[in-house]
mmCIF file with all atom_site columns, C-alpha atoms in Angstrom:
data_model
loop_
_atom_site.group_PDB
_atom_site.id
_atom_site.type_symbol
_atom_site.label_atom_id
_atom_site.label_alt_id
_atom_site.label_comp_id
_atom_site.label_asym_id
_atom_site.label_entity_id
_atom_site.label_seq_id
_atom_site.pdbx_PDB_ins_code
_atom_site.Cartn_x
_atom_site.Cartn_y
_atom_site.Cartn_z
_atom_site.occupancy
_atom_site.B_iso_or_equiv
_atom_site.pdbx_formal_charge
_atom_site.auth_seq_id
_atom_site.auth_comp_id
_atom_site.auth_asym_id
_atom_site.auth_atom_id
_atom_site.pdbx_PDB_model_num
ATOM 1   C CA . UNK A 1 1   ? 0.000  0.000   0.000   1.00 0.00 ? 1   UNK A CA 1
ATOM 2   C CA . UNK A 1 2   ? 1.348  3.423   -0.948  1.00 0.00 ? 2   UNK A CA 1
ATOM 3   C CA . UNK A 1 3   ? 0.861  6.579   1.043   1.00 0.00 ? 3   UNK A CA 1
ATOM 4   C CA . UNK A 1 4   ? 1.329  10.048  -0.376  1.00 0.00 ? 4   UNK A CA 1
ATOM 5   C CA . UNK A 1 5   ? 4.680  11.305  0.853   1.00 0.00 ? 5   UNK A CA 1
ATOM 6   C CA . UNK A 1 6   ? 5.064  14.732  2.428   1.00 0.00 ? 6   UNK A CA 1
ATOM 7   C CA . UNK A 1 7   ? 8.025  16.787  1.223   1.00 0.00 ? 7   UNK A CA 1
ATOM 8   C CA . UNK A 1 8   ? 10.359 18.757  3.509   1.00 0.00 ? 8   UNK A CA 1
ATOM 9   C CA . UNK A 1 9   ? 11.452 21.483  1.085   1.00 0.00 ? 9   UNK A CA 1
ATOM 10  C CA . UNK A 1 10  ? 13.951 23.022  3.509   1.00 0.00 ? 10  UNK A CA 1
ATOM 11  C CA . UNK A 1 11  ? 15.974 19.802  3.768   1.00 0.00 ? 11  UNK A CA 1
ATOM 12  C CA . UNK A 1 12  ? 15.142 18.305  0.371   1.00 0.00 ? 12  UNK A CA 1
ATOM 13  C CA . UNK A 1 13  ? 13.873 14.978  1.757   1.00 0.00 ? 13  UNK A CA 1
ATOM 14  C CA . UNK A 1 14  ? 10.615 13.245  2.551   1.00 0.00 ? 14  UNK A CA 1
ATOM 15  C CA . UNK A 1 15  ? 9.205  13.919  6.031   1.00 0.00 ? 15  UNK A CA 1
ATOM 16  C CA . UNK A 1 16  ? 10.030 11.014  8.301   1.00 0.00 ? 16  UNK A CA 1
ATOM 17  C CA . UNK A 1 17  ? 13.387 10.540  6.536   1.00 0.00 ? 17  UNK A CA 1
ATOM 18  C CA . UNK A 1 18  ? 12.079 7.552   4.576   1.00 0.00 ? 18  UNK A CA 1
ATOM 19  C CA . UNK A 1 19  ? 11.683 6.650   0.928   1.00 0.00 ? 19  UNK A CA 1
ATOM 20  C CA . UNK A 1 20  ? 8.159  6.778   -0.469  1.00 0.00 ? 20  UNK A CA 1
ATOM 21  C CA . UNK A 1 21  ? 6.235  4.043   -2.201  1.00 0.00 ? 21  UNK A CA 1
ATOM 22  C CA . UNK A 1 22  ? 4.819  0.635   -1.648  1.00 0.00 ? 22  UNK A CA 1
ATOM 23  C CA . UNK A 1 23  ? 5.430  -1.571  1.351   1.00 0.00 ? 23  UNK A CA 1
ATOM 24  C CA . UNK A 1 24  ? 5.357  -4.566  -1.014  1.00 0.00 ? 24  UNK A CA 1
ATOM 25  C CA . UNK A 1 25  ? 8.684  -6.391  -1.197  1.00 0.00 ? 25  UNK A CA 1
ATOM 26  C CA . UNK A 1 26  ? 9.673  -9.514  -3.092  1.00 0.00 ? 26  UNK A CA 1
ATOM 27  C CA . UNK A 1 27  ? 10.314 -12.742 -1.225  1.00 0.00 ? 27  UNK A CA 1
ATOM 28  C CA . UNK A 1 28  ? 13.111 -13.580 -1.027  1.00 0.00 ? 28  UNK A CA 1
ATOM 29  C CA . UNK A 1 29  ? 14.224 -9.960  -0.741  1.00 0.00 ? 29  UNK A CA 1
ATOM 30  C CA . UNK A 1 30  ? 16.375 -8.841  -3.648  1.00 0.00 ? 30  UNK A CA 1
ATOM 31  C CA . UNK A 1 31  ? 17.508 -5.209  -3.946  1.00 0.00 ? 31  UNK A CA 1
ATOM 32  C CA . UNK A 1 32  ? 18.459 -3.809  -7.385  1.00 0.00 ? 32  UNK A CA 1
ATOM 33  C CA . UNK A 1 33  ? 21.014 -0.997  -7.423  1.00 0.00 ? 33  UNK A CA 1
ATOM 34  C CA . UNK A 1 34  ? 21.982 1.096   -10.447 1.00 0.00 ? 34  UNK A CA 1
ATOM 35  C CA . UNK A 1 35  ? 23.925 3.960   -8.781  1.00 0.00 ? 35  UNK A CA 1
ATOM 36  C CA . UNK A 1 36  ? 25.889 4.059   -5.547  1.00 0.00 ? 36  UNK A CA 1
ATOM 37  C CA . UNK A 1 37  ? 24.510 0.668   -4.477  1.00 0.00 ? 37  UNK A CA 1
ATOM 38  C CA . UNK A 1 38  ? 26.708 -0.851  -7.205  1.00 0.00 ? 38  UNK A CA 1
ATOM 39  C CA . UNK A 1 39  ? 29.916 0.055   -5.348  1.00 0.00 ? 39  UNK A CA 1
ATOM 40  C CA . UNK A 1 40  ? 28.756 1.179   -1.893  1.00 0.00 ? 40  UNK A CA 1
ATOM 41  C CA . UNK A 1 41  ? 26.458 -1.571  -0.717  1.00 0.00 ? 41  UNK A CA 1
ATOM 42  C CA . UNK A 1 42  ? 26.750 -1.098  3.064   1.00 0.00 ? 42  UNK A CA 1
ATOM 43  C CA . UNK A 1 43  ? 24.236 -3.840  3.862   1.00 0.00 ? 43  UNK A CA 1
ATOM 44  C CA . UNK A 1 44  ? 24.610 -7.585  4.433   1.00 0.00 ? 44  UNK A CA 1
ATOM 45  C CA . UNK A 1 45  ? 23.712 -9.813  1.511   1.00 0.00 ? 45  UNK A CA 1
ATOM 46  C CA . UNK A 1 46  ? 24.112 -13.509 0.781   1.00 0.00 ? 46  UNK A CA 1
ATOM 47  C CA . UNK A 1 47  ? 24.218 -13.376 -2.997  1.00 0.00 ? 47  UNK A CA 1
ATOM 48  C CA . UNK A 1 48  ? 24.637 -10.850 -5.788  1.00 0.00 ? 48  UNK A CA 1
ATOM 49  C CA . UNK A 1 49  ? 24.488 -10.803 -9.555  1.00 0.00 ? 49  UNK A CA 1
ATOM 50  C CA . UNK A 1 50  ? 24.732 -8.317  -12.384 1.00 0.00 ? 50  UNK A CA 1
ATOM 51  C CA . UNK A 1 51  ? 21.408 -7.825  -14.116 1.00 0.00 ? 51  UNK A CA 1
ATOM 52  C CA . UNK A 1 52  ? 19.372 -5.576  -16.352 1.00 0.00 ? 52  UNK A CA 1
ATOM 53  C CA . UNK A 1 53  ? 15.977 -3.915  -15.975 1.00 0.00 ? 53  UNK A CA 1
ATOM 54  C CA . UNK A 1 54  ? 14.079 -3.177  -19.175 1.00 0.00 ? 54  UNK A CA 1
ATOM 55  C CA . UNK A 1 55  ? 11.937 -0.075  -19.683 1.00 0.00 ? 55  UNK A CA 1
ATOM 56  C CA . UNK A 1 56  ? 14.134 2.187   -17.528 1.00 0.00 ? 56  UNK A CA 1
ATOM 57  C CA . UNK A 1 57  ? 17.109 4.368   -18.467 1.00 0.00 ? 57  UNK A CA 1
ATOM 58  C CA . UNK A 1 58  ? 19.710 5.740   -16.028 1.00 0.00 ? 58  UNK A CA 1
ATOM 59  C CA . UNK A 1 59  ? 20.260 9.515   -15.938 1.00 0.00 ? 59  UNK A CA 1
ATOM 60  C CA . UNK A 1 60  ? 21.970 11.973  -13.613 1.00 0.00 ? 60  UNK A CA 1
ATOM 61  C CA . UNK A 1 61  ? 18.687 13.774  -13.033 1.00 0.00 ? 61  UNK A CA 1
ATOM 62  C CA . UNK A 1 62  ? 18.057 13.471  -9.301  1.00 0.00 ? 62  UNK A CA 1
ATOM 63  C CA . UNK A 1 63  ? 19.125 16.455  -7.207  1.00 0.00 ? 63  UNK A CA 1
ATOM 64  C CA . UNK A 1 64  ? 20.953 15.319  -4.079  1.00 0.00 ? 64  UNK A CA 1
ATOM 65  C CA . UNK A 1 65  ? 20.567 17.631  -1.114  1.00 0.00 ? 65  UNK A CA 1
ATOM 66  C CA . UNK A 1 66  ? 21.381 15.035  1.526   1.00 0.00 ? 66  UNK A CA 1
ATOM 67  C CA . UNK A 1 67  ? 24.319 13.003  0.135   1.00 0.00 ? 67  UNK A CA 1
ATOM 68  C CA . UNK A 1 68  ? 26.256 14.579  -2.767  1.00 0.00 ? 68  UNK A CA 1
ATOM 69  C CA . UNK A 1 69  ? 25.147 18.151  -2.254  1.00 0.00 ? 69  UNK A CA 1
ATOM 70  C CA . UNK A 1 70  ? 23.301 20.366  0.197   1.00 0.00 ? 70  UNK A CA 1
ATOM 71  C CA . UNK A 1 71  ? 19.952 22.182  0.141   1.00 0.00 ? 71  UNK A CA 1
ATOM 72  C CA . UNK A 1 72  ? 21.866 25.357  -0.824  1.00 0.00 ? 72  UNK A CA 1
ATOM 73  C CA . UNK A 1 73  ? 23.904 23.626  -3.563  1.00 0.00 ? 73  UNK A CA 1
ATOM 74  C CA . UNK A 1 74  ? 22.371 20.289  -4.626  1.00 0.00 ? 74  UNK A CA 1
ATOM 75  C CA . UNK A 1 75  ? 24.426 17.704  -6.467  1.00 0.00 ? 75  UNK A CA 1
ATOM 76  C CA . UNK A 1 76  ? 23.142 15.333  -9.160  1.00 0.00 ? 76  UNK A CA 1
ATOM 77  C CA . UNK A 1 77  ? 22.959 11.573  -8.736  1.00 0.00 ? 77  UNK A CA 1
ATOM 78  C CA . UNK A 1 78  ? 21.494 8.735   -10.776 1.00 0.00 ? 78  UNK A CA 1
ATOM 79  C CA . UNK A 1 79  ? 17.886 7.800   -11.120 1.00 0.00 ? 79  UNK A CA 1
ATOM 80  C CA . UNK A 1 80  ? 16.151 5.638   -13.690 1.00 0.00 ? 80  UNK A CA 1
ATOM 81  C CA . UNK A 1 81  ? 13.340 7.018   -15.820 1.00 0.00 ? 81  UNK A CA 1
ATOM 82  C CA . UNK A 1 82  ? 10.532 4.994   -17.380 1.00 0.00 ? 82  UNK A CA 1
ATOM 83  C CA . UNK A 1 83  ? 10.311 4.952   -21.192 1.00 0.00 ? 83  UNK A CA 1
ATOM 84  C CA . UNK A 1 84  ? 6.836  6.523   -21.210 1.00 0.00 ? 84  UNK A CA 1
ATOM 85  C CA . UNK A 1 85  ? 8.025  9.378   -18.977 1.00 0.00 ? 85  UNK A CA 1
ATOM 86  C CA . UNK A 1 86  ? 10.908 10.102  -21.336 1.00 0.00 ? 86  UNK A CA 1
ATOM 87  C CA . UNK A 1 87  ? 8.446  10.349  -24.221 1.00 0.00 ? 87  UNK A CA 1
ATOM 88  C CA . UNK A 1 88  ? 6.113  12.657  -22.208 1.00 0.00 ? 88  UNK A CA 1
ATOM 89  C CA . UNK A 1 89  ? 9.091  14.888  -21.352 1.00 0.00 ? 89  UNK A CA 1
ATOM 90  C CA . UNK A 1 90  ? 10.066 14.965  -25.066 1.00 0.00 ? 90  UNK A CA 1
ATOM 91  C CA . UNK A 1 91  ? 13.412 13.363  -24.227 1.00 0.00 ? 91  UNK A CA 1
ATOM 92  C CA . UNK A 1 92  ? 12.829 10.261  -26.359 1.00 0.00 ? 92  UNK A CA 1
ATOM 93  C CA . UNK A 1 93  ? 10.650 9.334   -29.314 1.00 0.00 ? 93  UNK A CA 1
ATOM 94  C CA . UNK A 1 94  ? 7.559  7.134   -29.110 1.00 0.00 ? 94  UNK A CA 1
ATOM 95  C CA . UNK A 1 95  ? 8.590  3.481   -29.194 1.00 0.00 ? 95  UNK A CA 1
ATOM 96  C CA . UNK A 1 96  ? 11.873 4.049   -27.322 1.00 0.00 ? 96  UNK A CA 1
ATOM 97  C CA . UNK A 1 97  ? 12.905 1.059   -25.191 1.00 0.00 ? 97  UNK A CA 1
ATOM 98  C CA . UNK A 1 98  ? 15.542 1.641   -22.557 1.00 0.00 ? 98  UNK A CA 1
ATOM 99  C CA . UNK A 1 99  ? 17.338 -0.634  -20.155 1.00 0.00 ? 99  UNK A CA 1
ATOM 100 C CA . UNK A 1 100 ? 19.642 -0.251  -17.201 1.00 0.00 ? 100 UNK A CA 1
ATOM 101 C CA . UNK A 1 101 ? 22.375 -2.565  -15.934 1.00 0.00 ? 101 UNK A CA 1
ATOM 102 C CA . UNK A 1 102 ? 22.972 -2.819  -12.203 1.00 0.00 ? 102 UNK A CA 1
ATOM 103 C CA . UNK A 1 103 ? 23.564 -5.212  -9.334  1.00 0.00 ? 103 UNK A CA 1
ATOM 104 C CA . UNK A 1 104 ? 20.934 -7.304  -7.573  1.00 0.00 ? 104 UNK A CA 1
ATOM 105 C CA . UNK A 1 105 ? 21.604 -8.335  -3.967  1.00 0.00 ? 105 UNK A CA 1
ATOM 106 C CA . UNK A 1 106 ? 19.739 -11.090 -2.122  1.00 0.00 ? 106 UNK A CA 1
ATOM 107 C CA . UNK A 1 107 ? 19.232 -10.278 1.528   1.00 0.00 ? 107 UNK A CA 1
ATOM 108 C CA . UNK A 1 108 ? 18.797 -12.987 4.161   1.00 0.00 ? 108 UNK A CA 1
ATOM 109 C CA . UNK A 1 109 ? 15.339 -13.076 5.760   1.00 0.00 ? 109 UNK A CA 1
ATOM 110 C CA . UNK A 1 110 ? 16.874 -12.369 9.171   1.00 0.00 ? 110 UNK A CA 1
ATOM 111 C CA . UNK A 1 111 ? 18.426 -9.122  7.852   1.00 0.00 ? 111 UNK A CA 1
ATOM 112 C CA . UNK A 1 112 ? 15.550 -7.933  5.641   1.00 0.00 ? 112 UNK A CA 1
ATOM 113 C CA . UNK A 1 113 ? 13.768 -5.553  8.060   1.00 0.00 ? 113 UNK A CA 1
ATOM 114 C CA . UNK A 1 114 ? 16.977 -3.742  9.084   1.00 0.00 ? 114 UNK A CA 1
ATOM 115 C CA . UNK A 1 115 ? 18.216 -3.504  5.486   1.00 0.00 ? 115 UNK A CA 1
ATOM 116 C CA . UNK A 1 116 ? 14.892 -2.018  4.368   1.00 0.00 ? 116 UNK A CA 1
ATOM 117 C CA . UNK A 1 117 ? 14.896 0.487   7.238   1.00 0.00 ? 117 UNK A CA 1
ATOM 118 C CA . UNK A 1 118 ? 18.463 1.536   6.411   1.00 0.00 ? 118 UNK A CA 1
ATOM 119 C CA . UNK A 1 119 ? 17.765 1.851   2.667   1.00 0.00 ? 119 UNK A CA 1
ATOM 120 C CA . UNK A 1 120 ? 14.543 3.783   3.268   1.00 0.00 ? 120 UNK A CA 1
ATOM 121 C CA . UNK A 1 121 ? 16.587 6.287   5.287   1.00 0.00 ? 121 UNK A CA 1
ATOM 122 C CA . UNK A 1 122 ? 19.423 6.387   2.724   1.00 0.00 ? 122 UNK A CA 1
ATOM 123 C CA . UNK A 1 123 ? 16.976 6.985   -0.153  1.00 0.00 ? 123 UNK A CA 1
ATOM 124 C CA . UNK A 1 124 ? 14.800 9.616   1.588   1.00 0.00 ? 124 UNK A CA 1
ATOM 125 C CA . UNK A 1 125 ? 15.777 12.379  -0.855  1.00 0.00 ? 125 UNK A CA 1
ATOM 126 C CA . UNK A 1 126 ? 12.934 11.794  -3.293  1.00 0.00 ? 126 UNK A CA 1
ATOM 127 C CA . UNK A 1 127 ? 13.197 8.094   -4.049  1.00 0.00 ? 127 UNK A CA 1
ATOM 128 C CA . UNK A 1 128 ? 10.237 5.731   -4.283  1.00 0.00 ? 128 UNK A CA 1
ATOM 129 C CA . UNK A 1 129 ? 10.215 1.956   -3.813  1.00 0.00 ? 129 UNK A CA 1
ATOM 130 C CA . UNK A 1 130 ? 8.880  -0.367  -6.495  1.00 0.00 ? 130 UNK A CA 1
ATOM 131 C CA . UNK A 1 131 ? 9.316  -3.999  -7.504  1.00 0.00 ? 131 UNK A CA 1
ATOM 132 C CA . UNK A 1 132 ? 10.915 -4.661  -10.902 1.00 0.00 ? 132 UNK A CA 1
ATOM 133 C CA . UNK A 1 133 ? 11.876 -7.712  -12.938 1.00 0.00 ? 133 UNK A CA 1
ATOM 134 C CA . UNK A 1 134 ? 15.651 -8.159  -13.312 1.00 0.00 ? 134 UNK A CA 1
ATOM 135 C CA . UNK A 1 135 ? 17.102 -10.234 -16.147 1.00 0.00 ? 135 UNK A CA 1
ATOM 136 C CA . UNK A 1 136 ? 20.417 -11.895 -15.236 1.00 0.00 ? 136 UNK A CA 1
ATOM 137 C CA . UNK A 1 137 ? 22.604 -14.751 -16.477 1.00 0.00 ? 137 UNK A CA 1
ATOM 138 C CA . UNK A 1 138 ? 20.560 -17.320 -14.521 1.00 0.00 ? 138 UNK A CA 1
ATOM 139 C CA . UNK A 1 139 ? 17.096 -16.092 -15.579 1.00 0.00 ? 139 UNK A CA 1
ATOM 140 C CA . UNK A 1 140 ? 14.890 -13.446 -13.983 1.00 0.00 ? 140 UNK A CA 1
ATOM 141 C CA . UNK A 1 141 ? 14.116 -12.339 -10.454 1.00 0.00 ? 141 UNK A CA 1
ATOM 142 C CA . UNK A 1 142 ? 11.917 -9.761  -8.776  1.00 0.00 ? 142 UNK A CA 1
ATOM 143 C CA . UNK A 1 143 ? 13.795 -7.047  -6.899  1.00 0.00 ? 143 UNK A CA 1
ATOM 144 C CA . UNK A 1 144 ? 13.038 -3.915  -4.939  1.00 0.00 ? 144 UNK A CA 1
ATOM 145 C CA . UNK A 1 145 ? 14.209 -0.774  -6.710  1.00 0.00 ? 145 UNK A CA 1
ATOM 146 C CA . UNK A 1 146 ? 14.517 2.744   -5.317  1.00 0.00 ? 146 UNK A CA 1
ATOM 147 C CA . UNK A 1 147 ? 14.124 5.420   -7.989  1.00 0.00 ? 147 UNK A CA 1
ATOM 148 C CA . UNK A 1 148 ? 13.514 9.113   -8.185  1.00 0.00 ? 148 UNK A CA 1
ATOM 149 C CA . UNK A 1 149 ? 10.300 9.350   -10.179 1.00 0.00 ? 149 UNK A CA 1
ATOM 150 C CA . UNK A 1 150 ? 9.727  12.305  -12.486 1.00 0.00 ? 150 UNK A CA 1
ATOM 151 C CA . UNK A 1 151 ? 7.119  13.733  -10.116 1.00 0.00 ? 151 UNK A CA 1
ATOM 152 C CA . UNK A 1 152 ? 9.361  13.894  -7.035  1.00 0.00 ? 152 UNK A CA 1
ATOM 153 C CA . UNK A 1 153 ? 10.574 17.381  -6.079  1.00 0.00 ? 153 UNK A CA 1
ATOM 154 C CA . UNK A 1 154 ? 14.265 16.503  -6.603  1.00 0.00 ? 154 UNK A CA 1
ATOM 155 C CA . UNK A 1 155 ? 13.844 15.265  -10.186 1.00 0.00 ? 155 UNK A CA 1
ATOM 156 C CA . UNK A 1 156 ? 15.563 17.645  -12.604 1.00 0.00 ? 156 UNK A CA 1
ATOM 157 C CA . UNK A 1 157 ? 14.708 17.051  -16.276 1.00 0.00 ? 157 UNK A CA 1
ATOM 158 C CA . UNK A 1 158 ? 16.906 20.011  -17.245 1.00 0.00 ? 158 UNK A CA 1
ATOM 159 C CA . UNK A 1 159 ? 19.956 17.948  -16.205 1.00 0.00 ? 159 UNK A CA 1
ATOM 160 C CA . UNK A 1 160 ? 19.131 15.513  -19.028 1.00 0.00 ? 160 UNK A CA 1
ATOM 161 C CA . UNK A 1 161 ? 18.669 18.327  -21.545 1.00 0.00 ? 161 UNK A CA 1
ATOM 162 C CA . UNK A 1 162 ? 21.688 20.473  -20.575 1.00 0.00 ? 162 UNK A CA 1
ATOM 163 C CA . UNK A 1 163 ? 24.658 18.164  -20.071 1.00 0.00 ? 163 UNK A CA 1
ATOM 164 C CA . UNK A 1 164 ? 27.136 21.045  -19.744 1.00 0.00 ? 164 UNK A CA 1
ATOM 165 C CA . UNK A 1 165 ? 25.220 22.500  -16.782 1.00 0.00 ? 165 UNK A CA 1
ATOM 166 C CA . UNK A 1 166 ? 24.842 19.016  -15.271 1.00 0.00 ? 166 UNK A CA 1
ATOM 167 C CA . UNK A 1 167 ? 28.598 18.441  -15.605 1.00 0.00 ? 167 UNK A CA 1
ATOM 168 C CA . UNK A 1 168 ? 29.334 21.713  -13.789 1.00 0.00 ? 168 UNK A CA 1
ATOM 169 C CA . UNK A 1 169 ? 26.955 20.750  -10.983 1.00 0.00 ? 169 UNK A CA 1
ATOM 170 C CA . UNK A 1 170 ? 28.611 17.347  -10.609 1.00 0.00 ? 170 UNK A CA 1
ATOM 171 C CA . UNK A 1 171 ? 32.086 18.921  -10.715 1.00 0.00 ? 171 UNK A CA 1
ATOM 172 C CA . UNK A 1 172 ? 31.351 21.467  -7.990  1.00 0.00 ? 172 UNK A CA 1
ATOM 173 C CA . UNK A 1 173 ? 28.835 19.872  -5.609  1.00 0.00 ? 173 UNK A CA 1
ATOM 174 C CA . UNK A 1 174 ? 29.913 18.383  -2.272  1.00 0.00 ? 174 UNK A CA 1
ATOM 175 C CA . UNK A 1 175 ? 27.682 16.888  0.392   1.00 0.00 ? 175 UNK A CA 1
ATOM 176 C CA . UNK A 1 176 ? 27.817 14.741  3.527   1.00 0.00 ? 176 UNK A CA 1
ATOM 177 C CA . UNK A 1 177 ? 28.690 11.651  1.447   1.00 0.00 ? 177 UNK A CA 1
ATOM 178 C CA . UNK A 1 178 ? 31.529 13.453  -0.329  1.00 0.00 ? 178 UNK A CA 1
ATOM 179 C CA . UNK A 1 179 ? 32.191 15.165  -3.651  1.00 0.00 ? 179 UNK A CA 1
ATOM 180 C CA . UNK A 1 180 ? 29.582 14.621  -6.349  1.00 0.00 ? 180 UNK A CA 1
ATOM 181 C CA . UNK A 1 181 ? 32.317 13.921  -8.911  1.00 0.00 ? 181 UNK A CA 1
ATOM 182 C CA . UNK A 1 182 ? 33.413 10.884  -6.852  1.00 0.00 ? 182 UNK A CA 1
ATOM 183 C CA . UNK A 1 183 ? 29.916 9.430   -7.270  1.00 0.00 ? 183 UNK A CA 1
ATOM 184 C CA . UNK A 1 184 ? 30.179 9.855   -11.045 1.00 0.00 ? 184 UNK A CA 1
ATOM 185 C CA . UNK A 1 185 ? 33.702 8.396   -11.195 1.00 0.00 ? 185 UNK A CA 1
ATOM 186 C CA . UNK A 1 186 ? 32.777 5.413   -8.989  1.00 0.00 ? 186 UNK A CA 1
ATOM 187 C CA . UNK A 1 187 ? 29.774 4.643   -11.174 1.00 0.00 ? 187 UNK A CA 1
ATOM 188 C CA . UNK A 1 188 ? 31.863 4.977   -14.350 1.00 0.00 ? 188 UNK A CA 1
ATOM 189 C CA . UNK A 1 189 ? 34.488 2.622   -12.898 1.00 0.00 ? 189 UNK A CA 1
ATOM 190 C CA . UNK A 1 190 ? 31.835 0.064   -11.945 1.00 0.00 ? 190 UNK A CA 1
ATOM 191 C CA . UNK A 1 191 ? 30.217 0.256   -15.395 1.00 0.00 ? 191 UNK A CA 1
ATOM 192 C CA . UNK A 1 192 ? 33.577 -0.281  -17.109 1.00 0.00 ? 192 UNK A CA 1
ATOM 193 C CA . UNK A 1 193 ? 34.229 -3.319  -14.883 1.00 0.00 ? 193 UNK A CA 1
ATOM 194 C CA . UNK A 1 194 ? 30.912 -5.006  -15.729 1.00 0.00 ? 194 UNK A CA 1
ATOM 195 C CA . UNK A 1 195 ? 31.221 -4.176  -19.418 1.00 0.00 ? 195 UNK A CA 1
#
């Protein structure tokens, strides 16, 4: 069941310091990461695999006021955008089919509640939970995904349209989790390692 999140504009996060979205989770619990979760897992897991989600494309279009920037000078981090939203925003043509590679982590049942609580806090800056199908070398699995939807207050479509401005933001922004450029470089390194 989803509840409408309340936005704390001053701090750039959802009230309650939790991600929005459904309480539904797959069983067993798999988490799919496409940004910092690819190299900065910080939660116990018993298995992981590289996989791909269809119908979503990764962009640096989520303002980060709580990790890679501040409310006064937000950074930009990754989110994934649905194909139909890209068409509505005139960023892709009708019929576009995107996909996003990432890492899926299986969490032990005994750790699931704590991992979800920790991720909900980590992803409080405009992210919403949803279950997606992940294609991997062994088949498919259902995983929980955190993504900044196009209707969350930190989504910034202009970052997709103006790459020069986005690059300057990423170059200059610094937040509690460190320089924004380190996020970009870590993701680029991970992507080059998985091919």
